[in-house]
């Protein structure tokens, strides 16, 4: 079993002394969610290969097949030029401290320049030891509740992996799923507004007279402030027509 080390396009995620196979498998899934496939495992407590890890990895099992196994941390990062260590607790070590977002941005820049980058993740019970962190170039500090700073291994992998995707992928901050329609044009909204004003005028809605103008203006502002699709406009036209039909039936 050996990780493909000739593919430095992504950082290596190094699981240091992981305790449960399930968490290794869940970490593999989290990595593959964000296109990360360079897993390194250091001295796993329950041995390797691990069937519990395979069961939790699901469709990301190939990461486990290709993962490299090392007896100690120095051996797992010997080919790397820059190493991040993840921790949620303050350490008595003088090192640069990055947020996950900034760390992955820096990792992407270094990898683009030809460097090999690794990110260390500690065992589930207590995280990385100071001796581990002393071998890293910088710390990734995850902002968590100070009264409960413990993160599950796979959760931490997922968080850093997401920031890697944000730093390197085409992530759209916000989008609207149009579901078979498109945005209404201004002329369509104008016709809708006129339709409602005309019917409401017939119903005596704009009363008293001295407030009529401001009521109409507020109604127009209501329509223009509301993002509407053509389907929305058609539905609102239909609602008003049905209310008028119901009124004229005299039921």
PDB file of N, CA, C and O in Angstrom, residues 131-169:
ATOM      1  N   UNK A 131       5.222  17.286  20.683  1.00  0.00           N
ATOM      2  CA  UNK A 131       6.346  16.747  19.921  1.00  0.00           C
ATOM      3  C   UNK A 131       6.000  16.615  18.448  1.00  0.00           C
ATOM      4  O   UNK A 131       6.857  16.795  17.575  1.00  0.00           O
ATOM      5  N   UNK A 132       4.722  16.323  18.147  1.00  0.00           N
ATOM      6  CA  UNK A 132       4.264  16.273  16.758  1.00  0.00           C
ATOM      7  C   UNK A 132       4.251  17.676  16.160  1.00  0.00           C
ATOM      8  O   UNK A 132       4.738  17.891  15.045  1.00  0.00           O
ATOM      9  N   UNK A 133       3.688  18.598  16.901  1.00  0.00           N
ATOM     10  CA  UNK A 133       3.535  19.968  16.395  1.00  0.00           C
ATOM     11  C   UNK A 133       4.891  20.635  16.205  1.00  0.00           C
ATOM     12  O   UNK A 133       5.068  21.468  15.307  1.00  0.00           O
ATOM     13  N   UNK A 134       5.874  20.249  17.018  1.00  0.00           N
ATOM     14  CA  UNK A 134       7.218  20.821  16.882  1.00  0.00           C
ATOM     15  C   UNK A 134       7.828  20.490  15.527  1.00  0.00           C
ATOM     16  O   UNK A 134       8.720  21.206  15.053  1.00  0.00           O
ATOM     17  N   UNK A 135       7.353  19.444  14.873  1.00  0.00           N
ATOM     18  CA  UNK A 135       7.867  19.055  13.559  1.00  0.00           C
ATOM     19  C   UNK A 135       7.133  19.762  12.416  1.00  0.00           C
ATOM     20  O   UNK A 135       7.503  19.593  11.260  1.00  0.00           O
ATOM     21  N   UNK A 136       6.106  20.534  12.744  1.00  0.00           N
ATOM     22  CA  UNK A 136       5.352  21.259  11.723  1.00  0.00           C
ATOM     23  C   UNK A 136       5.896  22.668  11.569  1.00  0.00           C
ATOM     24  O   UNK A 136       6.491  23.235  12.486  1.00  0.00           O
ATOM     25  N   UNK A 137       5.673  23.244  10.398  1.00  0.00           N
ATOM     26  CA  UNK A 137       6.097  24.617  10.134  1.00  0.00           C
ATOM     27  C   UNK A 137       5.098  25.649  10.633  1.00  0.00           C
ATOM     28  O   UNK A 137       5.464  26.790  10.915  1.00  0.00           O
ATOM     29  N   UNK A 138       3.826  25.255  10.704  1.00  0.00           N
ATOM     30  CA  UNK A 138       2.789  26.198  11.111  1.00  0.00           C
ATOM     31  C   UNK A 138       1.611  25.426  11.691  1.00  0.00           C
ATOM     32  O   UNK A 138       1.482  24.207  11.496  1.00  0.00           O
ATOM     33  N   UNK A 139       0.764  26.151  12.386  1.00  0.00           N
ATOM     34  CA  UNK A 139      -0.408  25.564  13.034  1.00  0.00           C
ATOM     35  C   UNK A 139      -1.670  26.026  12.320  1.00  0.00           C
ATOM     36  O   UNK A 139      -1.776  27.186  11.901  1.00  0.00           O
ATOM     37  N   UNK A 140      -2.616  25.120  12.174  1.00  0.00           N
ATOM     38  CA  UNK A 140      -3.972  25.485  11.762  1.00  0.00           C
ATOM     39  C   UNK A 140      -4.832  25.450  13.014  1.00  0.00           C
ATOM     40  O   UNK A 140      -5.003  24.397  13.632  1.00  0.00           O
ATOM     41  N   UNK A 141      -5.329  26.595  13.420  1.00  0.00           N
ATOM     42  CA  UNK A 141      -6.163  26.680  14.609  1.00  0.00           C
ATOM     43  C   UNK A 141      -7.621  26.760  14.192  1.00  0.00           C
ATOM     44  O   UNK A 141      -8.033  27.702  13.514  1.00  0.00           O
ATOM     45  N   UNK A 142      -8.390  25.774  14.593  1.00  0.00           N
ATOM     46  CA  UNK A 142      -9.806  25.718  14.239  1.00  0.00           C
ATOM     47  C   UNK A 142     -10.603  26.506  15.273  1.00  0.00           C
ATOM     48  O   UNK A 142     -10.510  26.222  16.470  1.00  0.00           O
ATOM     49  N   UNK A 143     -11.363  27.513  14.860  1.00  0.00           N
ATOM     50  CA  UNK A 143     -12.134  28.297  15.823  1.00  0.00           C
ATOM     51  C   UNK A 143     -13.341  27.510  16.322  1.00  0.00           C
ATOM     52  O   UNK A 143     -14.307  27.297  15.590  1.00  0.00           O
ATOM     53  N   UNK A 144     -13.269  27.055  17.552  1.00  0.00           N
ATOM     54  CA  UNK A 144     -14.340  26.260  18.133  1.00  0.00           C
ATOM     55  C   UNK A 144     -14.743  26.845  19.488  1.00  0.00           C
ATOM     56  O   UNK A 144     -14.094  27.758  20.009  1.00  0.00           O
ATOM     57  N   UNK A 145     -15.786  26.302  20.057  1.00  0.00           N
ATOM     58  CA  UNK A 145     -16.239  26.696  21.381  1.00  0.00           C
ATOM     59  C   UNK A 145     -15.133  26.397  22.397  1.00  0.00           C
ATOM     60  O   UNK A 145     -14.747  25.238  22.570  1.00  0.00           O
ATOM     61  N   UNK A 146     -14.592  27.419  23.090  1.00  0.00           N
ATOM     62  CA  UNK A 146     -13.487  27.170  24.020  1.00  0.00           C
ATOM     63  C   UNK A 146     -13.869  26.244  25.172  1.00  0.00           C
ATOM     64  O   UNK A 146     -12.999  25.619  25.787  1.00  0.00           O
ATOM     65  N   UNK A 147     -15.166  26.144  25.465  1.00  0.00           N
ATOM     66  CA  UNK A 147     -15.611  25.244  26.524  1.00  0.00           C
ATOM     67  C   UNK A 147     -15.740  23.803  26.041  1.00  0.00           C
ATOM     68  O   UNK A 147     -15.922  22.893  26.848  1.00  0.00           O
ATOM     69  N   UNK A 148     -15.658  23.606  24.732  1.00  0.00           N
ATOM     70  CA  UNK A 148     -15.724  22.256  24.168  1.00  0.00           C
ATOM     71  C   UNK A 148     -14.921  22.233  22.871  1.00  0.00           C
ATOM     72  O   UNK A 148     -15.473  22.221  21.772  1.00  0.00           O
ATOM     73  N   UNK A 149     -13.599  22.228  22.970  1.00  0.00           N
ATOM     74  CA  UNK A 149     -12.750  22.363  21.775  1.00  0.00           C
ATOM     75  C   UNK A 149     -12.515  21.073  21.012  1.00  0.00           C
ATOM     76  O   UNK A 149     -11.876  21.088  19.965  1.00  0.00           O
ATOM     77  N   UNK A 150     -13.010  19.961  21.496  1.00  0.00           N
ATOM     78  CA  UNK A 150     -12.719  18.674  20.866  1.00  0.00           C
ATOM     79  C   UNK A 150     -13.473  18.511  19.555  1.00  0.00           C
ATOM     80  O   UNK A 150     -14.691  18.689  19.496  1.00  0.00           O
ATOM     81  N   UNK A 151     -12.731  18.155  18.500  1.00  0.00           N
ATOM     82  CA  UNK A 151     -13.326  17.862  17.200  1.00  0.00           C
ATOM     83  C   UNK A 151     -13.088  16.400  16.849  1.00  0.00           C
ATOM     84  O   UNK A 151     -11.982  15.887  17.048  1.00  0.00           O
ATOM     85  N   UNK A 152     -14.106  15.748  16.338  1.00  0.00           N
ATOM     86  CA  UNK A 152     -13.922  14.413  15.793  1.00  0.00           C
ATOM     87  C   UNK A 152     -12.921  14.466  14.649  1.00  0.00           C
ATOM     88  O   UNK A 152     -12.872  15.447  13.898  1.00  0.00           O
ATOM     89  N   UNK A 153     -12.112  13.421  14.514  1.00  0.00           N
ATOM     90  CA  UNK A 153     -11.076  13.394  13.478  1.00  0.00           C
ATOM     91  C   UNK A 153     -11.648  13.667  12.094  1.00  0.00           C
ATOM     92  O   UNK A 153     -11.156  14.535  11.356  1.00  0.00           O
ATOM     93  N   UNK A 154     -12.697  12.937  11.723  1.00  0.00           N
ATOM     94  CA  UNK A 154     -13.269  13.106  10.382  1.00  0.00           C
ATOM     95  C   UNK A 154     -13.884  14.487  10.208  1.00  0.00           C
ATOM     96  O   UNK A 154     -13.854  15.044   9.107  1.00  0.00           O
ATOM     97  N   UNK A 155     -14.437  15.060  11.286  1.00  0.00           N
ATOM     98  CA  UNK A 155     -14.988  16.411  11.193  1.00  0.00           C
ATOM     99  C   UNK A 155     -13.896  17.418  10.873  1.00  0.00           C
ATOM    100  O   UNK A 155     -14.082  18.322  10.057  1.00  0.00           O
ATOM    101  N   UNK A 156     -12.753  17.267  11.526  1.00  0.00           N
ATOM    102  CA  UNK A 156     -11.638  18.187  11.282  1.00  0.00           C
ATOM    103  C   UNK A 156     -11.113  18.032   9.855  1.00  0.00           C
ATOM    104  O   UNK A 156     -10.824  19.018   9.173  1.00  0.00           O
ATOM    105  N   UNK A 157     -11.017  16.790   9.387  1.00  0.00           N
ATOM    106  CA  UNK A 157     -10.590  16.535   8.002  1.00  0.00           C
ATOM    107  C   UNK A 157     -11.576  17.175   7.025  1.00  0.00           C
ATOM    108  O   UNK A 157     -11.179  17.802   6.034  1.00  0.00           O
ATOM    109  N   UNK A 158     -12.863  17.018   7.306  1.00  0.00           N
ATOM    110  CA  UNK A 158     -13.887  17.595   6.442  1.00  0.00           C
ATOM    111  C   UNK A 158     -13.770  19.116   6.394  1.00  0.00           C
ATOM    112  O   UNK A 158     -13.856  19.727   5.321  1.00  0.00           O
ATOM    113  N   UNK A 159     -13.571  19.727   7.541  1.00  0.00           N
ATOM    114  CA  UNK A 159     -13.483  21.185   7.609  1.00  0.00           C
ATOM    115  C   UNK A 159     -12.306  21.706   6.782  1.00  0.00           C
ATOM    116  O   UNK A 159     -12.452  22.645   5.991  1.00  0.00           O
ATOM    117  N   UNK A 160     -11.141  21.103   6.970  1.00  0.00           N
ATOM    118  CA  UNK A 160      -9.952  21.554   6.224  1.00  0.00           C
ATOM    119  C   UNK A 160     -10.105  21.221   4.735  1.00  0.00           C
ATOM    120  O   UNK A 160      -9.715  22.015   3.866  1.00  0.00           O
ATOM    121  N   UNK A 161     -10.693  20.069   4.431  1.00  0.00           N
ATOM    122  CA  UNK A 161     -10.924  19.719   3.032  1.00  0.00           C
ATOM    123  C   UNK A 161     -11.847  20.702   2.336  1.00  0.00           C
ATOM    124  O   UNK A 161     -11.634  21.058   1.172  1.00  0.00           O
ATOM    125  N   UNK A 162     -12.874  21.144   3.037  1.00  0.00           N
ATOM    126  CA  UNK A 162     -13.784  22.140   2.472  1.00  0.00           C
ATOM    127  C   UNK A 162     -13.041  23.432   2.154  1.00  0.00           C
ATOM    128  O   UNK A 162     -13.250  24.034   1.092  1.00  0.00           O
ATOM    129  N   UNK A 163     -12.172  23.858   3.057  1.00  0.00           N
ATOM    130  CA  UNK A 163     -11.409  25.081   2.800  1.00  0.00           C
ATOM    131  C   UNK A 163     -10.440  24.897   1.632  1.00  0.00           C
ATOM    132  O   UNK A 163     -10.169  25.852   0.898  1.00  0.00           O
ATOM    133  N   UNK A 164      -9.937  23.663   1.449  1.00  0.00           N
ATOM    134  CA  UNK A 164      -9.102  23.405   0.275  1.00  0.00           C
ATOM    135  C   UNK A 164      -9.915  23.594  -1.002  1.00  0.00           C
ATOM    136  O   UNK A 164      -9.466  24.227  -1.959  1.00  0.00           O
ATOM    137  N   UNK A 165     -11.126  23.075  -1.012  1.00  0.00           N
ATOM    138  CA  UNK A 165     -11.984  23.227  -2.185  1.00  0.00           C
ATOM    139  C   UNK A 165     -12.297  24.698  -2.441  1.00  0.00           C
ATOM    140  O   UNK A 165     -12.298  25.155  -3.589  1.00  0.00           O
ATOM    141  N   UNK A 166     -12.551  25.438  -1.390  1.00  0.00           N
ATOM    142  CA  UNK A 166     -12.821  26.869  -1.548  1.00  0.00           C
ATOM    143  C   UNK A 166     -11.610  27.602  -2.114  1.00  0.00           C
ATOM    144  O   UNK A 166     -11.752  28.535  -2.907  1.00  0.00           O
ATOM    145  N   UNK A 167     -10.423  27.192  -1.697  1.00  0.00           N
ATOM    146  CA  UNK A 167      -9.201  27.873  -2.133  1.00  0.00           C
ATOM    147  C   UNK A 167      -8.827  27.533  -3.564  1.00  0.00           C
ATOM    148  O   UNK A 167      -8.178  28.335  -4.244  1.00  0.00           O
ATOM    149  N   UNK A 168      -9.241  26.363  -4.044  1.00  0.00           N
ATOM    150  CA  UNK A 168      -8.764  25.905  -5.350  1.00  0.00           C
ATOM    151  C   UNK A 168      -9.868  25.627  -6.367  1.00  0.00           C
ATOM    152  O   UNK A 168      -9.594  25.527  -7.551  1.00  0.00           O
ATOM    153  N   UNK A 169     -11.092  25.474  -5.904  1.00  0.00           N
ATOM    154  CA  UNK A 169     -12.170  25.107  -6.801  1.00  0.00           C
ATOM    155  C   UNK A 169     -13.004  26.298  -7.220  1.00  0.00           C
ATOM    156  O   UNK A 169     -12.853  27.411  -6.738  1.00  0.00           O
TER     157      UNK A 169
END
